[in-house]
Coordinates of N, CA and C in Angstrom, one line a residue:
M1 N 0.9 -1.2 0.0 CA 0.0 0.0 0.0 C 0.9 1.2 0.0
T2 N 0.8 2.0 -1.1 CA 1.6 3.2 -1.2 C 1.2 4.3 -0.3
T3 N 2.1 4.9 0.4 CA 1.8 6.0 1.3 C 1.4 7.2 0.5
P4 N 0.3 7.9 0.9 CA 0.0 9.1 0.2 C 1.1 10.2 0.3
S5 N 1.3 10.9 -0.8 CA 2.2 12.0 -0.8 C 1.6 13.2 0.0
T6 N 2.4 14.2 0.3 CA 1.8 15.4 1.0 C 0.9 16.1 0.0
H7 N 1.2 16.0 -1.3 CA 0.3 16.6 -2.3 C -1.0 16.0 -2.3
E8 N -1.1 14.7 -2.2 CA -2.4 14.0 -2.1 C -3.1 14.3 -0.8
L9 N -2.4 14.5 0.3 CA -3.0 14.9 1.5 C -3.6 16.3 1.4
F10 N -2.9 17.2 0.7 CA -3.5 18.5 0.6 C -4.8 18.5 -0.3
L11 N -4.8 17.6 -1.3 CA -6.0 17.4 -2.2 C -7.1 16.9 -1.3
A12 N -6.8 16.0 -0.4 CA -7.8 15.4 0.5 C -8.3 16.5 1.4
L13 N -7.4 17.4 1.9 CA -7.9 18.5 2.7 C -8.9 19.4 2.0
D14 N -8.6 19.8 0.8 CA -9.5 20.6 0.0 C -10.8 19.9 -0.3
A15 N -10.8 18.6 -0.5 CA -12.0 17.9 -0.7 C -12.9 17.7 0.5
T16 N -12.3 17.5 1.6 CA -13.0 17.2 2.8 C -13.3 18.4 3.7
W17 N -12.6 19.5 3.4 CA -12.8 20.8 4.2 C -12.8 21.9 3.1
P18 N -13.8 21.9 2.2 CA -13.8 22.8 1.1 C -14.3 24.2 1.3
P19 N -13.7 25.2 0.6 CA -14.2 26.6 0.7 C -15.5 26.7 0.0
A20 N -16.1 27.9 0.2 CA -17.3 28.2 -0.6 C -17.1 28.2 -2.1
R21 N -15.8 28.6 -2.5 CA -15.5 28.7 -3.9 C -14.0 28.6 -4.1
F22 N -13.6 27.9 -5.1 CA -12.2 27.9 -5.5 C -12.1 28.9 -6.7
I23 N -11.1 29.7 -6.8 CA -10.9 30.7 -7.8 C -9.5 30.5 -8.4
N24 N -9.5 30.1 -9.7 CA -8.2 30.0 -10.4 C -7.8 31.4 -10.8
H25 N -6.8 31.9 -10.1 CA -6.3 33.2 -10.3 C -4.8 33.1 -10.6
S26 N -4.5 32.4 -11.7 CA -3.1 31.9 -12.1 C -2.1 33.0 -11.8
P27 N -1.0 32.7 -11.1 CA -0.6 31.3 -10.7 C -1.0 30.9 -9.3
W28 N -2.1 31.5 -8.9 CA -2.6 31.3 -7.5 C -3.9 30.5 -7.6
L29 N -4.2 29.8 -6.5 CA -5.5 29.2 -6.2 C -6.1 30.0 -5.0
L30 N -7.1 30.8 -5.3 CA -7.7 31.6 -4.2 C -8.9 30.8 -3.7
R31 N -9.2 31.0 -2.4 CA -10.4 30.4 -1.8 C -11.3 31.4 -1.1
E32 N -12.6 31.3 -1.4 CA -13.5 32.2 -0.8 C -14.0 31.4 0.5
G33 N -13.6 32.0 1.6 CA -13.9 31.2 2.9 C -15.2 31.3 3.5
A34 N -16.0 32.4 3.2 CA -17.3 32.6 3.7 C -17.3 32.5 5.3
G35 N -16.2 33.0 5.9 CA -16.2 33.0 7.4 C -15.8 31.6 8.0
G36 N -15.4 30.7 7.1 CA -15.1 29.3 7.6 C -13.7 29.1 8.2
G37 N -12.9 30.2 8.3 CA -11.5 30.0 8.9 C -10.4 30.0 7.9
Q38 N -9.2 29.9 8.4 CA -8.0 30.0 7.6 C -7.9 29.0 6.5
R39 N -8.2 27.7 6.8 CA -7.9 26.7 5.8 C -8.8 26.9 4.5
V40 N -9.9 27.5 4.7 CA -10.8 27.7 3.5 C -10.6 29.1 2.9
S41 N -9.7 29.9 3.4 CA -9.6 31.3 3.0 C -8.2 31.6 2.4
A42 N -7.2 30.7 2.6 CA -5.8 31.0 2.3 C -5.6 30.8 0.8
A43 N -4.7 31.6 0.2 CA -4.2 31.4 -1.2 C -3.1 30.5 -1.2
T44 N -3.0 29.7 -2.2 CA -1.9 28.8 -2.4 C -1.3 28.9 -3.8
A45 N 0.0 28.6 -4.0 CA 0.6 28.7 -5.3 C 0.3 27.4 -6.1
M46 N -0.2 27.6 -7.3 CA -0.4 26.4 -8.2 C 0.8 26.0 -9.0
A47 N 1.7 26.9 -9.1 CA 2.9 26.7 -9.9 C 4.0 27.6 -9.3
E48 N 5.2 27.6 -9.9 CA 6.3 28.4 -9.4 C 5.8 29.9 -9.6
V49 N 6.1 30.7 -8.5 CA 5.7 32.1 -8.5 C 6.9 33.0 -8.4
C50 N 6.7 34.2 -8.8 CA 7.7 35.2 -8.7 C 7.3 36.2 -7.6
E51 N 8.2 37.0 -7.1 CA 7.8 37.9 -6.0 C 6.8 38.9 -6.5
S52 N 6.9 39.3 -7.8 CA 5.9 40.2 -8.4 C 4.5 39.7 -8.5
D53 N 4.3 38.3 -8.3 CA 3.0 37.7 -8.4 C 2.2 38.0 -7.1
I54 N 2.9 38.3 -6.0 CA 2.2 38.4 -4.8 C 1.1 39.5 -4.8
A55 N 1.4 40.6 -5.4 CA 0.4 41.7 -5.5 C -0.9 41.2 -6.1
S56 N -0.8 40.4 -7.1 CA -2.0 39.9 -7.8 C -2.9 39.1 -6.8
A57 N -2.2 38.2 -6.0 CA -3.0 37.4 -5.1 C -3.6 38.3 -4.0
E58 N -2.9 39.3 -3.5 CA -3.4 40.2 -2.5 C -4.6 40.9 -3.1
A59 N -4.6 41.4 -4.3 CA -5.7 42.1 -4.9 C -6.9 41.2 -5.0
G60 N -6.7 39.9 -5.4 CA -7.8 39.0 -5.6 C -8.4 38.7 -4.3
M61 N -7.7 38.6 -3.2 CA -8.3 38.3 -1.9 C -9.0 39.5 -1.4
R62 N -8.6 40.7 -1.6 CA -9.3 41.9 -1.2 C -10.6 42.0 -1.9
V63 N -10.6 41.6 -3.2 CA -11.9 41.6 -3.9 C -12.9 40.7 -3.2
L64 N -12.4 39.7 -2.6 CA -13.3 38.8 -1.8 C -13.6 39.3 -0.4
D65 N -13.1 40.5 -0.1 CA -13.2 41.1 1.2 C -12.6 40.2 2.2
Q66 N -11.4 39.6 1.9 CA -10.6 38.8 2.8 C -9.2 39.4 3.0
H67 N -8.8 39.4 4.2 CA -7.4 39.9 4.5 C -6.4 39.0 3.9
P68 N -5.4 39.5 3.2 CA -4.5 38.6 2.5 C -3.8 37.5 3.5
L69 N -3.9 36.3 3.0 CA -3.5 35.2 3.8 C -2.9 34.1 2.9
F70 N -1.8 33.6 3.1 CA -1.1 32.6 2.2 C -0.9 31.3 3.1
M71 N -1.1 30.2 2.5 CA -0.7 28.9 3.1 C 0.7 28.5 2.4
L72 N 1.7 28.3 3.3 CA 3.0 27.9 2.8 C 3.3 26.5 3.0
K73 N 3.5 25.8 1.9 CA 3.8 24.3 2.0 C 5.3 24.0 1.9
P74 N 5.7 22.8 2.2 CA 7.1 22.5 2.1 C 7.7 22.8 0.8
G75 N 8.9 23.4 0.8 CA 9.6 23.7 -0.5 C 9.3 25.1 -1.0
E76 N 8.5 25.8 -0.3 CA 8.1 27.2 -0.8 C 8.9 28.2 0.0
D77 N 10.2 28.0 0.2 CA 11.0 28.9 1.0 C 11.2 30.3 0.4
A78 N 11.3 30.4 -0.9 CA 11.4 31.7 -1.5 C 10.2 32.5 -1.3
L79 N 9.0 32.0 -1.5 CA 7.8 32.7 -1.2 C 7.7 33.1 0.2
D80 N 8.1 32.2 1.1 CA 8.1 32.5 2.5 C 9.0 33.7 2.8
D81 N 10.1 33.7 2.2 CA 11.1 34.8 2.4 C 10.5 36.2 1.9
W82 N 9.9 36.1 0.7 CA 9.3 37.3 0.2 C 8.2 37.9 1.1
L83 N 7.4 37.0 1.6 CA 6.3 37.4 2.5 C 6.9 38.0 3.8
E84 N 7.9 37.3 4.3 CA 8.6 37.8 5.5 C 9.1 39.2 5.3
A85 N 9.6 39.5 4.1 CA 10.2 40.8 3.8 C 9.0 41.9 3.7
R86 N 7.8 41.4 3.4 CA 6.7 42.3 3.4 C 6.0 42.4 4.8
T87 N 6.7 41.9 5.8 CA 6.2 41.9 7.2 C 5.0 41.1 7.4
Y88 N 4.7 40.1 6.6 CA 3.7 39.1 6.9 C 4.1 38.3 8.1
E89 N 3.2 38.0 9.0 CA 3.5 37.3 10.2 C 3.2 35.8 10.0
I90 N 4.0 34.9 10.6 CA 3.7 33.5 10.6 C 2.5 33.3 11.6
V91 N 1.6 32.5 11.1 CA 0.4 32.1 11.9 C 0.2 30.6 11.9
D92 N 0.0 30.1 13.0 CA -0.4 28.7 13.2 C 0.4 27.6 12.4
P93 N 1.6 27.4 12.8 CA 2.3 26.2 12.2 C 1.5 25.0 12.5
V94 N 1.4 24.1 11.4 CA 0.5 23.0 11.5 C 1.3 21.7 11.2
A95 N 1.1 20.6 11.9 CA 1.6 19.3 11.6 C 0.6 18.5 10.9
I96 N 1.1 17.7 10.0 CA 0.2 16.7 9.2 C 0.5 15.3 9.7
Y97 N -0.5 14.6 10.2 CA -0.4 13.3 10.7 C -1.1 12.3 9.8
L98 N -0.5 11.0 9.8 CA -1.1 10.0 8.9 C -0.9 8.6 9.6
K99 N -1.9 7.8 9.3 CA -1.8 6.4 9.9 C -2.5 5.5 8.9
P100 N -1.9 4.3 8.6 CA -2.6 3.3 7.8 C -3.7 2.7 8.6
L101 N -4.7 2.3 7.9 CA -5.9 1.6 8.5 C -5.8 0.1 8.2
T102 N -6.2 -0.7 9.1 CA -6.2 -2.1 8.9 C -7.6 -2.6 9.3
R103 N -7.9 -3.8 8.9 CA -9.2 -4.4 9.3 C -9.3 -4.6 10.8
D104 N -8.2 -4.5 11.5 CA -8.3 -4.6 13.0 C -9.1 -3.5 13.6
A105 N -9.2 -2.4 12.9 CA -10.0 -1.2 13.4 C -11.4 -1.6 13.5
L106 N -11.9 -2.5 12.7 CA -13.3 -2.9 12.7 C -13.7 -3.6 14.0
A107 N -12.6 -4.2 14.7 CA -12.9 -4.9 15.9 C -13.1 -4.0 17.1
V108 N -12.7 -2.7 17.0 CA -12.9 -1.8 18.1 C -14.2 -1.0 17.9
T109 N -15.1 -1.4 18.7 CA -16.5 -0.8 18.7 C -16.7 0.0 20.0
D110 N -17.6 1.0 19.9 CA -17.9 1.8 21.1 C -19.4 2.1 21.0
A111 N -20.2 1.5 21.8 CA -21.6 1.7 21.7 C -22.1 3.1 22.0
E112 N -21.2 3.9 22.7 CA -21.6 5.2 23.1 C -21.2 6.3 22.1
V113 N -20.5 5.8 21.0 CA -20.2 6.8 19.9 C -21.1 6.5 18.7
R114 N -21.9 7.5 18.3 CA -22.8 7.4 17.2 C -22.3 8.1 16.0
S115 N -22.5 7.4 14.9 CA -22.1 8.0 13.6 C -23.3 8.4 12.8
D116 N -23.4 9.7 12.5 CA -24.6 10.2 11.8 C -24.3 11.5 11.0
W117 N -25.0 11.7 10.0 CA -25.0 13.0 9.3 C -26.4 13.3 8.8
P118 N -26.9 14.5 8.9 CA -26.2 15.7 9.5 C -26.1 15.6 11.1
P119 N -25.2 16.4 11.7 CA -25.1 16.3 13.1 C -26.3 16.8 13.8
D120 N -26.6 16.3 15.0 CA -27.8 16.7 15.8 C -27.5 17.9 16.6
A121 N -28.5 18.4 17.3 CA -28.4 19.7 18.0 C -27.3 19.6 19.1
D122 N -27.2 18.4 19.8 CA -26.2 18.3 20.8 C -24.8 18.5 20.3
A123 N -24.5 17.8 19.1 CA -23.2 18.0 18.5 C -22.9 19.4 18.1
L124 N -23.9 20.1 17.5 CA -23.8 21.5 17.1 C -23.5 22.4 18.3
D125 N -24.2 22.1 19.4 CA -23.9 22.9 20.6 C -22.5 22.7 21.1
L126 N -22.0 21.5 21.2 CA -20.7 21.2 21.6 C -19.6 21.9 20.7
W127 N -19.8 21.7 19.4 CA -18.9 22.4 18.5 C -19.0 23.9 18.7
A128 N -20.1 24.5 18.8 CA -20.3 25.9 19.0 C -19.5 26.4 20.2
G129 N -19.5 25.6 21.3 CA -18.8 25.9 22.5 C -17.3 26.0 22.3
G130 N -16.8 25.2 21.3 CA -15.4 25.2 21.0 C -15.0 26.2 19.8
G131 N -16.0 27.0 19.5 CA -15.7 28.0 18.4 C -15.9 27.5 17.0
I132 N -16.6 26.4 16.9 CA -16.9 25.8 15.6 C -18.4 26.1 15.3
G133 N -18.6 27.3 14.7 CA -20.0 27.8 14.5 C -20.6 27.4 13.1
P134 N -21.6 28.1 12.8 CA -22.4 27.8 11.5 C -21.5 27.9 10.3
A135 N -20.5 28.8 10.2 CA -19.7 28.9 9.0 C -18.9 27.7 8.8
R136 N -18.4 27.1 9.9 CA -17.6 25.9 9.8 C -18.4 24.6 9.6
I137 N -19.6 24.6 10.1 CA -20.6 23.6 9.9 C -20.9 23.6 8.4
A138 N -21.0 24.7 7.8 CA -21.3 24.9 6.3 C -20.1 24.3 5.5
V139 N -18.9 24.4 6.0 CA -17.8 23.8 5.4 C -18.0 22.2 5.3
M140 N -18.4 21.7 6.5 CA -18.6 20.2 6.5 C -19.7 19.8 5.5
A141 N -20.8 20.6 5.5 CA -21.9 20.3 4.6 C -21.5 20.3 3.1
R142 N -20.5 21.1 2.8 CA -20.0 21.2 1.4 C -19.2 20.0 1.0
A143 N -18.6 19.3 1.9 CA -17.7 18.1 1.6 C -18.5 17.1 0.9
G144 N -18.0 16.6 -0.2 CA -18.7 15.5 -1.0 C -18.2 14.2 -0.5
G145 N -18.8 13.1 -1.0 CA -18.5 11.8 -0.7 C -18.9 11.4 0.7
A146 N -18.3 10.2 1.2 CA -18.7 9.7 2.5 C -18.2 10.6 3.6
K147 N -19.1 10.9 4.5 CA -18.7 11.8 5.6 C -19.7 11.5 6.8
T148 N -19.2 11.9 8.0 CA -20.0 11.6 9.2 C -19.6 12.5 10.3
A149 N -20.6 12.7 11.2 CA -20.3 13.3 12.5 C -20.2 12.2 13.5
L150 N -19.2 12.1 14.3 CA -19.1 11.1 15.3 C -19.4 11.8 16.7
V151 N -20.4 11.3 17.4 CA -20.9 11.9 18.6 C -20.7 10.9 19.7
L152 N -20.0 11.3 20.8 CA -19.8 10.5 21.9 C -20.7 11.0 23.0
K153 N -21.6 10.1 23.5 CA -22.5 10.4 24.6 C -22.1 9.7 25.8
D154 N -21.9 10.5 26.9 CA -21.6 10.0 28.2 C -22.9 10.0 29.0
G155 N -23.7 9.0 29.0 CA -25.0 9.0 29.5 C -25.9 9.9 28.6
A156 N -26.5 10.9 29.1 CA -27.3 11.8 28.3 C -26.5 13.0 27.8
T157 N -25.3 13.1 28.2 CA -24.5 14.2 27.9 C -23.6 14.0 26.6
C158 N -23.6 15.0 25.7 CA -22.7 14.9 24.6 C -21.4 15.4 25.0
S159 N -20.4 14.5 25.0 CA -19.1 14.7 25.6 C -18.0 14.9 24.6
G160 N -18.3 14.5 23.3 CA -17.2 14.6 22.3 C -17.8 14.5 20.9
V161 N -17.2 15.1 20.0 CA -17.7 15.1 18.6 C -16.5 15.3 17.7
A162 N -16.6 14.8 16.5 CA -15.6 14.9 15.4 C -16.2 14.8 14.1
F163 N -15.6 15.4 13.1 CA -16.1 15.2 11.7 C -15.1 14.5 10.9
V164 N -15.5 13.5 10.1 CA -14.6 12.7 9.2 C -15.2 12.6 7.8
A165 N -14.4 12.8 6.8 CA -14.8 12.7 5.4 C -13.7 12.0 4.7
I166 N -14.1 11.3 3.6 CA -13.2 10.5 2.8 C -13.0 11.0 1.4
Y167 N -11.7 11.1 1.0 CA -11.4 11.4 -0.4 C -10.3 10.5 -0.9
N168 N -10.5 9.8 -1.9 CA -9.5 8.9 -2.5 C -8.8 8.0 -1.5
R169 N -9.7 7.4 -0.7 CA -9.3 6.4 0.3 C -8.6 7.0 1.5
I170 N -8.5 8.3 1.6 CA -7.9 9.0 2.7 C -9.0 9.6 3.6
A171 N -9.2 9.1 4.8 CA -10.1 9.7 5.7 C -9.5 10.8 6.5
M172 N -10.1 12.0 6.3 CA -9.5 13.2 7.0 C -10.4 13.5 8.2
L173 N -9.8 13.7 9.4 CA -10.5 14.0 10.6 C -10.4 15.5 10.9
H174 N -11.5 16.1 11.1 CA -11.5 17.6 11.4 C -12.3 17.8 12.7
A175 N -12.1 18.9 13.3 CA -13.0 19.5 14.3 C -13.3 18.5 15.5
L176 N -12.2 17.8 16.0 CA -12.4 17.0 17.1 C -12.5 17.9 18.4
E177 N -13.6 17.8 19.1 CA -13.9 18.6 20.2 C -14.4 17.7 21.4
V178 N -13.8 17.9 22.5 CA -14.2 17.2 23.7 C -14.7 18.2 24.7
A179 N -15.8 17.9 25.4 CA -16.4 18.9 26.4 C -15.4 19.0 27.5
P180 N -15.3 20.2 28.1 CA -14.4 20.4 29.2 C -14.5 19.4 30.3
S181 N -15.7 19.0 30.6 CA -16.0 18.0 31.7 C -15.5 16.6 31.3
G182 N -15.2 16.4 30.0 CA -14.8 15.1 29.6 C -13.3 14.9 29.3
R183 N -12.5 16.0 29.5 CA -11.1 16.0 29.2 C -10.3 15.1 30.2
R184 N -9.3 14.5 29.7 CA -8.4 13.6 30.5 C -9.2 12.3 30.9
L185 N -10.2 12.0 30.2 CA -11.0 10.8 30.5 C -10.9 9.8 29.4
G186 N -10.1 10.1 28.4 CA -9.9 9.1 27.3 C -10.9 9.3 26.2
F187 N -11.7 10.4 26.2 CA -12.7 10.5 25.2 C -12.1 10.8 23.8
G188 N -11.0 11.6 23.8 CA -10.4 11.8 22.5 C -9.9 10.5 21.8
T189 N -9.3 9.6 22.6 CA -8.9 8.3 22.1 C -10.1 7.6 21.6
R190 N -11.2 7.6 22.3 CA -12.4 6.9 21.9 C -12.9 7.4 20.5
L191 N -12.9 8.7 20.4 CA -13.3 9.3 19.1 C -12.4 8.9 18.0
M192 N -11.1 8.9 18.3 CA -10.1 8.5 17.2 C -10.3 7.1 16.8
N193 N -10.6 6.2 17.8 CA -10.8 4.8 17.5 C -12.1 4.6 16.7
A194 N -13.1 5.4 17.0 CA -14.4 5.4 16.3 C -14.2 5.9 14.8
A195 N -13.3 6.9 14.7 CA -13.0 7.4 13.4 C -12.3 6.4 12.5
A196 N -11.4 5.6 13.1 CA -10.7 4.6 12.4 C -11.7 3.5 12.0
H197 N -12.6 3.1 12.9 CA -13.6 2.1 12.6 C -14.5 2.5 11.5
W198 N -15.0 3.7 11.5 CA -15.9 4.2 10.5 C -15.2 4.3 9.2
A199 N -14.0 4.9 9.2 CA -13.3 5.1 7.9 C -13.0 3.7 7.2
T200 N -12.5 2.7 8.0 CA -12.2 1.4 7.5 C -13.5 0.8 6.9
A201 N -14.6 0.9 7.6 CA -15.9 0.3 7.1 C -16.4 1.0 5.9
N202 N -15.9 2.2 5.6 CA -16.3 3.0 4.5 C -15.3 3.0 3.4
G203 N -14.3 2.1 3.4 CA -13.4 1.9 2.3 C -12.1 2.7 2.4
A204 N -11.8 3.5 3.5 CA -10.6 4.2 3.5 C -9.4 3.3 3.9
A205 N -8.2 3.7 3.4 CA -7.0 2.9 3.7 C -6.1 3.7 4.7
W206 N -6.4 5.0 4.8 CA -5.5 5.9 5.6 C -6.4 6.8 6.5
L207 N -5.9 7.2 7.6 CA -6.5 8.2 8.5 C -5.5 9.3 8.6
S208 N -5.9 10.6 8.3 CA -5.0 11.7 8.4 C -5.7 12.8 9.1
L209 N -5.0 13.8 9.6 CA -5.5 15.0 10.2 C -4.4 16.0 10.2
M210 N -4.8 17.3 10.4 CA -3.9 18.4 10.5 C -4.2 19.2 11.8
V211 N -3.2 19.5 12.5 CA -3.4 20.1 13.8 C -2.3 21.1 14.1
T212 N -2.6 22.2 14.7 CA -1.6 23.3 15.0 C -0.6 22.7 16.0
R213 N 0.6 23.1 15.9 CA 1.7 22.6 16.8 C 1.4 23.2 18.2
A214 N 0.7 24.3 18.3 CA 0.4 24.9 19.6 C -0.5 24.0 20.4
N215 N -1.2 23.2 19.8 CA -2.2 22.3 20.5 C -1.4 21.1 21.0
V216 N -0.6 21.3 22.1 CA 0.3 20.2 22.5 C -0.4 19.0 23.0
P217 N -1.5 19.0 23.7 CA -2.2 17.8 24.1 C -2.7 17.0 22.9
A218 N -3.2 17.7 21.9 CA -3.7 16.9 20.7 C -2.5 16.3 20.0
N219 N -1.4 17.0 19.8 CA -0.3 16.3 19.2 C 0.2 15.1 19.9
A220 N 0.2 15.2 21.3 CA 0.6 14.0 22.1 C -0.4 12.9 21.9
L221 N -1.7 13.2 21.8 CA -2.7 12.2 21.6 C -2.5 11.4 20.3
Y222 N -2.3 12.2 19.2 CA -2.2 11.5 17.9 C -0.9 10.7 17.8
R223 N 0.2 11.2 18.4 CA 1.4 10.4 18.4 C 1.3 9.1 19.2
G224 N 0.6 9.3 20.3 CA 0.3 8.1 21.2 C -0.5 7.1 20.6
L225 N -1.3 7.4 19.6 CA -2.2 6.5 18.9 C -1.5 5.9 17.7
G226 N -0.2 6.2 17.5 CA 0.6 5.6 16.4 C 0.6 6.4 15.1
M227 N 0.1 7.6 15.2 CA 0.1 8.4 13.9 C 1.5 9.0 13.8
T228 N 1.9 9.2 12.5 CA 3.2 9.7 12.2 C 3.1 11.0 11.5
E229 N 4.0 11.9 12.0 CA 4.0 13.2 11.3 C 4.7 13.1 9.9
V230 N 4.0 13.5 8.9 CA 4.5 13.3 7.5 C 4.6 14.6 6.8
G231 N 4.3 15.7 7.4 CA 4.4 17.0 6.7 C 4.0 18.1 7.6
A232 N 4.1 19.3 7.0 CA 3.8 20.5 7.8 C 3.5 21.6 6.8
Y233 N 2.8 22.7 7.4 CA 2.6 23.9 6.7 C 2.4 25.0 7.7
H234 N 2.4 26.2 7.2 CA 2.0 27.4 8.1 C 1.4 28.4 7.2
Y235 N 0.8 29.4 7.9 CA 0.2 30.5 7.2 C 1.1 31.8 7.3
R236 N 1.0 32.7 6.4 CA 1.5 34.0 6.5 C 0.4 35.0 6.3
R237 N 0.2 35.9 7.3 CA -0.9 36.8 7.2 C -0.4 38.3 7.1
A238 N -1.0 39.0 6.2 CA -0.6 40.4 5.9 C -0.7 41.2 7.2
P239 N 0.2 42.2 7.4 CA 0.0 43.1 8.5 C -1.3 43.9 8.4
K240 N -1.8 44.2 9.5 CA -3.1 45.0 9.5 C -2.7 46.5 9.1
A241 N -3.6 47.1 8.4 CA -3.4 48.5 8.0 C -3.4 49.4 9.3
K242 N -2.5 50.3 9.3 CA -2.5 51.3 10.4 C -3.6 52.3 10.3
S243 N -4.2 52.5 11.4 CA -5.4 53.5 11.5 C -4.8 54.9 11.6

């Protein structure tokens, strides 16, 4: 089983966490985020770019009423340096994790984790409490193909939730949220196991996710579950205009 390349993982990210609109603004791919956060709002280079191309991307993002934001992938050092020279700040360095799925994942079942789409009111409330509001729920709704909301109920209480969608046999996990009262109780591990079970049952061969390096507990959780860091990226955000 061939390990997906980082390029394939970025394609899976775009498919499972899509913007409201992709805009081919050669040599850039612009994203209309509709309030759904950085991943669906950042511009990325589709080909080799020159420093003079940056102004075109900035103008395109401002037409969308979006503050200029670029996603920097491995190997884009020159672009990173040009943005640094323009006083763009680094935002949210992100680690990319990956794990192969085996049929063994099907043996791990959890009766308290429900798989369903669309998410119910309890799941929406828990997500909202973690800052995942309607604009990001709309991102989930736009994802094509197999997808689900995993909801962990501790008795009558919704204690954890996550979104999983599949693209090209890669299951991408997004928006894992555990209620404050459920932290340090293993609920994150249970949701991850449920994600592996659901993904395997729905034909995925790999489980992947992307998480900010600043989220130290989450990084520790994913490494502890046998996931391997296979890539990284970060954002560069334009300085705010002086008033």
